[in-house]
PDB file of C-alpha atoms in Angstrom:
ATOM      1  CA  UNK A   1     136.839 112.570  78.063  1.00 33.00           C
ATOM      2  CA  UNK A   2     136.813 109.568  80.623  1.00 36.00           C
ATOM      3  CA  UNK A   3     132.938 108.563  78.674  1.00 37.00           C
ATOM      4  CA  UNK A   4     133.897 108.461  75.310  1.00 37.00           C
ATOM      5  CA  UNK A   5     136.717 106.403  76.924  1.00 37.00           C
ATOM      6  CA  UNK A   6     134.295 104.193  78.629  1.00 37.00           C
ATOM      7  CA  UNK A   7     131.766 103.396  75.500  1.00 38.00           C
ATOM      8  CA  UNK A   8     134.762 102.752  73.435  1.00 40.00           C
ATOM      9  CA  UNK A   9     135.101  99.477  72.550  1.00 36.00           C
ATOM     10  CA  UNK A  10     139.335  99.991  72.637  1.00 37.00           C
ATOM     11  CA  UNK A  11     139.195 100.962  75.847  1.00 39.00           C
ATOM     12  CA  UNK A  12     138.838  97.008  76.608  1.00 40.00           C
ATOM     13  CA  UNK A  13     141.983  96.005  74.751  1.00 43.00           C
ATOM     14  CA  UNK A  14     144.979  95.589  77.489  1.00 46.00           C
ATOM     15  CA  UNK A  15     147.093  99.122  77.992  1.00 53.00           C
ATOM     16  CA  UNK A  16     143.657 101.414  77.617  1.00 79.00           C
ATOM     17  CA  UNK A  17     141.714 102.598  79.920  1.00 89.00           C
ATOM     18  CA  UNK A  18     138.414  99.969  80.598  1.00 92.00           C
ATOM     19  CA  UNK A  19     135.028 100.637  82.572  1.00 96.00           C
ATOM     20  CA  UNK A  20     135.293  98.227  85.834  1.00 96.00           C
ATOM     21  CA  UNK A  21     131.983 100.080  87.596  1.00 98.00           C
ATOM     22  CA  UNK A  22     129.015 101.743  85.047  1.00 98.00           C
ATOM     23  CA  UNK A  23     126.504 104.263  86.596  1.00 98.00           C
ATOM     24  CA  UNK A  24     124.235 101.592  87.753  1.00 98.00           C
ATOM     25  CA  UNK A  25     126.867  99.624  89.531  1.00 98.00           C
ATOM     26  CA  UNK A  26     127.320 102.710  91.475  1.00 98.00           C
ATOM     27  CA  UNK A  27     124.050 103.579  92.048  1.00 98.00           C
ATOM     28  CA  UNK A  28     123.494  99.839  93.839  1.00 98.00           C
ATOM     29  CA  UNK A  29     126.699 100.398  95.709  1.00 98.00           C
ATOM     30  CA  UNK A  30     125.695 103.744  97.368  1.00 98.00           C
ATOM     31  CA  UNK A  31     122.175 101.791  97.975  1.00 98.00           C
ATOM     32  CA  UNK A  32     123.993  99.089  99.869  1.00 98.00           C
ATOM     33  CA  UNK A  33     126.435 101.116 101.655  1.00 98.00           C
ATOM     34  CA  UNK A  34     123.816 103.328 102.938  1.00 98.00           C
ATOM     35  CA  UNK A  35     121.777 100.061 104.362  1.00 98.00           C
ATOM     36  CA  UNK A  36     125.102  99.485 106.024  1.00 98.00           C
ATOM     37  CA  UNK A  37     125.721 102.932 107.562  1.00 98.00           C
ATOM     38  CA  UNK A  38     121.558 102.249 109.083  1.00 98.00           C
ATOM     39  CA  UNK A  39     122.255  99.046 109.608  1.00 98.00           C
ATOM     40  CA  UNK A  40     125.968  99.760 111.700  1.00 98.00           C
ATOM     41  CA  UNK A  41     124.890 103.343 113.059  1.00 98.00           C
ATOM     42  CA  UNK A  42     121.350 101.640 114.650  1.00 96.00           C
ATOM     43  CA  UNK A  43     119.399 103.957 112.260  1.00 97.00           C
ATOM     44  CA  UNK A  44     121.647 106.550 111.578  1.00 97.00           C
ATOM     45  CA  UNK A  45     121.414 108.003 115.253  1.00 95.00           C
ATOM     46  CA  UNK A  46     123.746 110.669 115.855  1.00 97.00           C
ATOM     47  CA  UNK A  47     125.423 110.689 112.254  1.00 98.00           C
ATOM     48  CA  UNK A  48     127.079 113.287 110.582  1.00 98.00           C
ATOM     49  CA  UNK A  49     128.748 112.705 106.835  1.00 98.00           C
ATOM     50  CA  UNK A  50     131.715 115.017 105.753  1.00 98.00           C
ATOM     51  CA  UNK A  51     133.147 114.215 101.986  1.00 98.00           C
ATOM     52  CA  UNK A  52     136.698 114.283 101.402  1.00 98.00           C
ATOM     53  CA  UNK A  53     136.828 116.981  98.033  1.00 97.00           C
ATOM     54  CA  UNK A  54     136.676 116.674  95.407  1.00 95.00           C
ATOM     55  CA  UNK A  55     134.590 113.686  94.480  1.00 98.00           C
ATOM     56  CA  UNK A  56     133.858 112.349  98.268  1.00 98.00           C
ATOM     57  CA  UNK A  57     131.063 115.339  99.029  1.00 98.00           C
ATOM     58  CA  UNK A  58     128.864 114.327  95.784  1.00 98.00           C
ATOM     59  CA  UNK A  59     129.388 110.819  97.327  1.00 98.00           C
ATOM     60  CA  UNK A  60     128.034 111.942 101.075  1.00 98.00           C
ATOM     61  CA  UNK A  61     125.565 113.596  99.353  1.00 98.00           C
ATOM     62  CA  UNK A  62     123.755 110.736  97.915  1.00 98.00           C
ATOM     63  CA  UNK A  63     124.739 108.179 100.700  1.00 98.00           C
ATOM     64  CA  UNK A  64     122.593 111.207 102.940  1.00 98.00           C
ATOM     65  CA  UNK A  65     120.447 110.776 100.127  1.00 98.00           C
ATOM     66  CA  UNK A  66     119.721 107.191  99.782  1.00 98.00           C
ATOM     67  CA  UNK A  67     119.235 106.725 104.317  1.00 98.00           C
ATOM     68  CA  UNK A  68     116.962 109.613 103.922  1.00 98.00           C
ATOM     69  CA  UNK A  69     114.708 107.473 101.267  1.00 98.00           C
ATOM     70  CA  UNK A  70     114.994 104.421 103.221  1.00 96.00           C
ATOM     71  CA  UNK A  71     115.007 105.559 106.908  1.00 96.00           C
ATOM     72  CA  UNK A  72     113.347 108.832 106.505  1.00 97.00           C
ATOM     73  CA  UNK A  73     116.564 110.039 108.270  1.00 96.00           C
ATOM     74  CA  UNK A  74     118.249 113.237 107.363  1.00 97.00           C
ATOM     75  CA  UNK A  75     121.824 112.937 107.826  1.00 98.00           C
ATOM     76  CA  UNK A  76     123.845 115.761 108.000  1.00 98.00           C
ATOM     77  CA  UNK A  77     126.420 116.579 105.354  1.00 98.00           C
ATOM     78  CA  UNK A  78     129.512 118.682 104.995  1.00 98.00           C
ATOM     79  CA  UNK A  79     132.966 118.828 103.742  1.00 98.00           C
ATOM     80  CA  UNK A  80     136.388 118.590 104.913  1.00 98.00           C
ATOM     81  CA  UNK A  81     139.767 119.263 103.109  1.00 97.00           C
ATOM     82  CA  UNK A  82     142.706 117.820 104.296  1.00 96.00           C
ATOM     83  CA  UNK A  83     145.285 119.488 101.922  1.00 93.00           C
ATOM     84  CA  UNK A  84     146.728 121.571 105.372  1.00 92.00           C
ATOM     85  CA  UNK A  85     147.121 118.275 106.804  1.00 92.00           C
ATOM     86  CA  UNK A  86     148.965 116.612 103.943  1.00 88.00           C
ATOM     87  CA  UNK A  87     152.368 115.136 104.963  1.00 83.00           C
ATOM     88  CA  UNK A  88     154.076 115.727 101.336  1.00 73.00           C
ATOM     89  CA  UNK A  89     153.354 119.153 100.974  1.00 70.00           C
ATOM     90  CA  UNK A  90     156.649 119.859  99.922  1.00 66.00           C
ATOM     91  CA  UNK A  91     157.083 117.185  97.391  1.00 66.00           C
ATOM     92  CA  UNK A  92     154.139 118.029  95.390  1.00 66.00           C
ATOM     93  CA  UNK A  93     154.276 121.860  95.567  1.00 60.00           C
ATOM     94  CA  UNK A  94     151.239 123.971  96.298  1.00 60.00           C
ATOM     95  CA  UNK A  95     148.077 122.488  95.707  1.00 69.00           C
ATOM     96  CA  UNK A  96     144.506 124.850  95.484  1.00 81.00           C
ATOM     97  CA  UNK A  97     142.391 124.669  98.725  1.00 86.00           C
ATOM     98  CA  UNK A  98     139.274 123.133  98.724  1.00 92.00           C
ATOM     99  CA  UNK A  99     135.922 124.067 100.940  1.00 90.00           C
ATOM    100  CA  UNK A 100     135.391 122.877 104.328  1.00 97.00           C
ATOM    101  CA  UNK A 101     132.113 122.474 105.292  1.00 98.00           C
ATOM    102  CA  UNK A 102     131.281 121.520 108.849  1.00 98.00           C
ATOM    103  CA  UNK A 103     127.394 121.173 109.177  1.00 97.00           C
ATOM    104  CA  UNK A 104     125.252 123.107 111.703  1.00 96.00           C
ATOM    105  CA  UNK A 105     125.675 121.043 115.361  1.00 95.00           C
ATOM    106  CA  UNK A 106     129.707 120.246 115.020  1.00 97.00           C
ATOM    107  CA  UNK A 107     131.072 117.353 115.269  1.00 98.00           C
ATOM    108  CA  UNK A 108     131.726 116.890 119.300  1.00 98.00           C
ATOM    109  CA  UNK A 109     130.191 113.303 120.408  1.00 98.00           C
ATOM    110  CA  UNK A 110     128.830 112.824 116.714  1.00 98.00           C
ATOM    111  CA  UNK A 111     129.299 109.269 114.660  1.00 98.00           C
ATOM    112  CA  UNK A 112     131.287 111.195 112.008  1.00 98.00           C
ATOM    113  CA  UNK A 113     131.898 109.333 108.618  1.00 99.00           C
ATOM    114  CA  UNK A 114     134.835 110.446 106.403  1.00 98.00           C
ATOM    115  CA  UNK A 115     133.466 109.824 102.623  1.00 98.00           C
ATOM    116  CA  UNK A 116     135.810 109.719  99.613  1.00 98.00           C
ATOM    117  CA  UNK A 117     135.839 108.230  96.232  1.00 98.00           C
ATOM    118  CA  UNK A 118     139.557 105.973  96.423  1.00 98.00           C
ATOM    119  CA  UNK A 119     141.097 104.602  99.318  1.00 98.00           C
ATOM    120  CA  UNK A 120     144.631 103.877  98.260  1.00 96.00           C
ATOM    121  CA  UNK A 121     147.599 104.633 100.269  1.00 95.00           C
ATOM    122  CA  UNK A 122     145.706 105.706 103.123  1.00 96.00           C
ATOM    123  CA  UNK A 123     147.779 109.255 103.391  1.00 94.00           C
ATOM    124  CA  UNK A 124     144.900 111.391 102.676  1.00 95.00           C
ATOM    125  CA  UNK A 125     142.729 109.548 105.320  1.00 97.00           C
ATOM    126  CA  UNK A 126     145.225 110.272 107.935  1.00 97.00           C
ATOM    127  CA  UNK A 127     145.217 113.634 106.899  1.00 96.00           C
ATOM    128  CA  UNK A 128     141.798 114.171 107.144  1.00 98.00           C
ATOM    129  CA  UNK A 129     141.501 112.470 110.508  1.00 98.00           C
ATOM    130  CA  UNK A 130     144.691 115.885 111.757  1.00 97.00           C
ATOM    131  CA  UNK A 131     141.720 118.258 110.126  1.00 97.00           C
ATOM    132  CA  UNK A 132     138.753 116.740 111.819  1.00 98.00           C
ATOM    133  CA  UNK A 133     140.429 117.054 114.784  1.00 97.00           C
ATOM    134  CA  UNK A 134     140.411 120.994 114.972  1.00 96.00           C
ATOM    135  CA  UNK A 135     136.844 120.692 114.430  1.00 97.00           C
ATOM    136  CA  UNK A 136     136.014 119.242 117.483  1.00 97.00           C
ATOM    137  CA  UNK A 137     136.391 115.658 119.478  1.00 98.00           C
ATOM    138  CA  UNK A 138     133.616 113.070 117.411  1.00 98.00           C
ATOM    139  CA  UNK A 139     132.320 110.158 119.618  1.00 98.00           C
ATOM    140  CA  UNK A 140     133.599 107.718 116.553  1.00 98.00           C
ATOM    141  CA  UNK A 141     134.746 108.134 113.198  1.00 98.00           C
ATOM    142  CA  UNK A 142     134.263 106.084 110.357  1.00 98.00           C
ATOM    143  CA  UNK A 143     135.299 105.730 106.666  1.00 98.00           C
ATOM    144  CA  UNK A 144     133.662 104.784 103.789  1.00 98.00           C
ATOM    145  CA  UNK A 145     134.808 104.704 100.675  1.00 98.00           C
ATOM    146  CA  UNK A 146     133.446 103.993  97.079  1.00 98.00           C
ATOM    147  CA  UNK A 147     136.866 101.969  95.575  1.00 98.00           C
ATOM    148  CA  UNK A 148     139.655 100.537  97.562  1.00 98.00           C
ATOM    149  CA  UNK A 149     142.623  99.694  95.561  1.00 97.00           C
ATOM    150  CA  UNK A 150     144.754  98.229  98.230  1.00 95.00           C
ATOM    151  CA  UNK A 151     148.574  99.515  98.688  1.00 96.00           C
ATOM    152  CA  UNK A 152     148.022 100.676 101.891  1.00 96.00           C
ATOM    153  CA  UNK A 153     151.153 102.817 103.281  1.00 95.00           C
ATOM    154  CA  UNK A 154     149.236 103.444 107.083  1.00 96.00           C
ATOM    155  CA  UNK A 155     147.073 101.329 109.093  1.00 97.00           C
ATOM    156  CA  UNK A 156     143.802 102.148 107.424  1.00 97.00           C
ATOM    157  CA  UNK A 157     140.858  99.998 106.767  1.00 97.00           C
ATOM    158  CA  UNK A 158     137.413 101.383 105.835  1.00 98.00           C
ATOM    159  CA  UNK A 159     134.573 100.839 107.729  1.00 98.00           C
ATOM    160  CA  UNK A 160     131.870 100.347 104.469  1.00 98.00           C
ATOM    161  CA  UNK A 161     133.687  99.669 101.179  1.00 98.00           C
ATOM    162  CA  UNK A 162     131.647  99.604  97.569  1.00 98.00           C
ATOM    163  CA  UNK A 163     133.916  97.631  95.731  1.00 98.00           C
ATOM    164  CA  UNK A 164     137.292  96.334  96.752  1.00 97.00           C
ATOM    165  CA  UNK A 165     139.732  96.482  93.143  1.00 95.00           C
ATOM    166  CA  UNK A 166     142.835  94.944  93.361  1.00 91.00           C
ATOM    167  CA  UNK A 167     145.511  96.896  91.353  1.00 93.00           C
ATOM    168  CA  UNK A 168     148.946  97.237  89.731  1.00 93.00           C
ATOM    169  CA  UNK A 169     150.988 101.122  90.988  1.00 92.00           C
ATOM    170  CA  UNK A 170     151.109 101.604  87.645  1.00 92.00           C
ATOM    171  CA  UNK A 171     147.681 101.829  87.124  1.00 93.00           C
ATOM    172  CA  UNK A 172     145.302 104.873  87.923  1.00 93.00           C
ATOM    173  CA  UNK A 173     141.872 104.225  89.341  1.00 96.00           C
ATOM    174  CA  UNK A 174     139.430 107.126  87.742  1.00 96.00           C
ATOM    175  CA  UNK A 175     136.197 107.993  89.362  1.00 98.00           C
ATOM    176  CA  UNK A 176     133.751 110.014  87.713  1.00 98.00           C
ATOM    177  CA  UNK A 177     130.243 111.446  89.053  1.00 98.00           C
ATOM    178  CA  UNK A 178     127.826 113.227  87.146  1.00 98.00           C
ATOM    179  CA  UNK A 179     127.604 116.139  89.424  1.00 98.00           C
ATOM    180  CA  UNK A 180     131.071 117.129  88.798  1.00 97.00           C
ATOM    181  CA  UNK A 181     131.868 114.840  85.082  1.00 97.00           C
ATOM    182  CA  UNK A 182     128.634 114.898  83.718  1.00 98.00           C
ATOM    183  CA  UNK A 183     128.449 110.894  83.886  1.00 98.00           C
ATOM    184  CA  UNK A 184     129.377 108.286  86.245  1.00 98.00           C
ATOM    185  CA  UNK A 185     131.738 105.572  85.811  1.00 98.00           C
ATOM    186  CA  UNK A 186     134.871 104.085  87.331  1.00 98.00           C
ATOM    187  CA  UNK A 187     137.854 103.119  84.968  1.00 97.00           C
ATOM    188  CA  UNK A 188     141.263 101.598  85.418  1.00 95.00           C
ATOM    189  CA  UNK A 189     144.121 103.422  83.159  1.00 92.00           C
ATOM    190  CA  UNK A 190     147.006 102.394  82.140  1.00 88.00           C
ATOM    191  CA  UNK A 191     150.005 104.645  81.702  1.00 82.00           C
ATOM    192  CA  UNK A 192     149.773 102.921  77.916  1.00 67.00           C
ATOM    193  CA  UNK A 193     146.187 104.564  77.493  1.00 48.00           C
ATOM    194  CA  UNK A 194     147.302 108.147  77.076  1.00 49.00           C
ATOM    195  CA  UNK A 195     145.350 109.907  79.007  1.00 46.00           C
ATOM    196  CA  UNK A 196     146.555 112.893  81.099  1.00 42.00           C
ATOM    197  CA  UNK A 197     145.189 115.623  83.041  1.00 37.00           C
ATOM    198  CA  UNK A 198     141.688 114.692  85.048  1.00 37.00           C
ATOM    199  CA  UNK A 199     141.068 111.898  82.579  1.00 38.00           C
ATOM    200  CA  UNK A 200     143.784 109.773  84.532  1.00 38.00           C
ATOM    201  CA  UNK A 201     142.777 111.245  87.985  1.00 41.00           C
ATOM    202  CA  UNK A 202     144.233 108.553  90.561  1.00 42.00           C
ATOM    203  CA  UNK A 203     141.620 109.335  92.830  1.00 48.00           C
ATOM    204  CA  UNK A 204     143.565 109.172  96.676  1.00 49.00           C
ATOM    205  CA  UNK A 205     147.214 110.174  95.821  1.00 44.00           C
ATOM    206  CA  UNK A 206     149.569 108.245  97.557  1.00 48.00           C
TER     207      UNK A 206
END
């Protein structure tokens, strides 16, 4: 499990998987990106948030969270899946759909703000932007993301970024939320540190 992994002390040796972001790190970076999305968005006017499955909806959920305790502000929140929209379908084989989620109102001449956990090579981004499209025509759209780990592939920059983590290719970055892993964290893994399966989740695929 990606917490033992994080409270053991091995996993700060080089090759194993070590804790870069602990569940209060996160908690002040949703606080300060939500300031930002007030602060850029004139109070949140006109705002709708859609998370990018799987771990980008808990993530809109507490950004939506956080404006509404500081602004009073209720945001609306839904989520989109861009697996459709994916432009290596047919190198990765078929993939299980996740649920879209488009919030009462639509999107037309909203401020709509993709939310995922890892921005990496910027593929699932465009993606999403080909789904939000048959949704309806935003005024603006915006991304915010909790990790960007550089590599970009396409012409993508966030709008609000938590934490900016350089990395190797080599390396996974692994986010994990409570309301889907029981805990939160972020961790960097090796391909030394042996774990597999959703314990060495890259977060965006390339």
């Amino acid at each position: 499990m990606a917490s033992a992994a994080a409270s053991d002390p091995a996993s700060r040796r080089p090759g194993i998987a070590r804790t870069v972001l602990s569940a209060d790190d996160i908690t002040r970076i949703v606080s300060r990106m939500a300031h930002q999305i007030l602060e850029k968005t004139s109070g949140g006017a006109g705002v709708v948030l859609l998370g990018v499955p799987t771990r980008g909806v808990p993530l809109a959920h507490r950004l939506a969270q956080r404006v509404h305790a500081v602004e009073g502000v209720d945001l609306p929140v839904g989520s989109l899946d861009p697996t459709m929209y994916r432009d290596d379908l047919r190198l990765r084989g078929v993939r299980p759909l996740e649920v879209t989620e488009i919030p009462d109102g639509g999107v037309d001449g909203r401020v709509v703000i993709l939310v995922d956990d890892v921005l990496y090579s910027g593929r699932t981004v465009r993606a999403a932007l080909d789904a939000l499209a048959a949704y309806g025509r935003p005024r603006t759209v915006q991304l915010a993301v909790l990790v960007d780990r550089g590599h970009r592939e396409l012409p993508i920059r966030a709008d609000y970024v938590g934490k900016n983590m350089p990395t190797s290719r080599r390396e996974s970055v692994a986010v994990r939320l409570r309301e889907i892993d029981g805990a939160d964290g972020v961790l960097i893994v090796s391909p030394e540190a042996g774990l597999t399966g959703a314990a060495a989740d890259p977060g965006e695929l390339p």
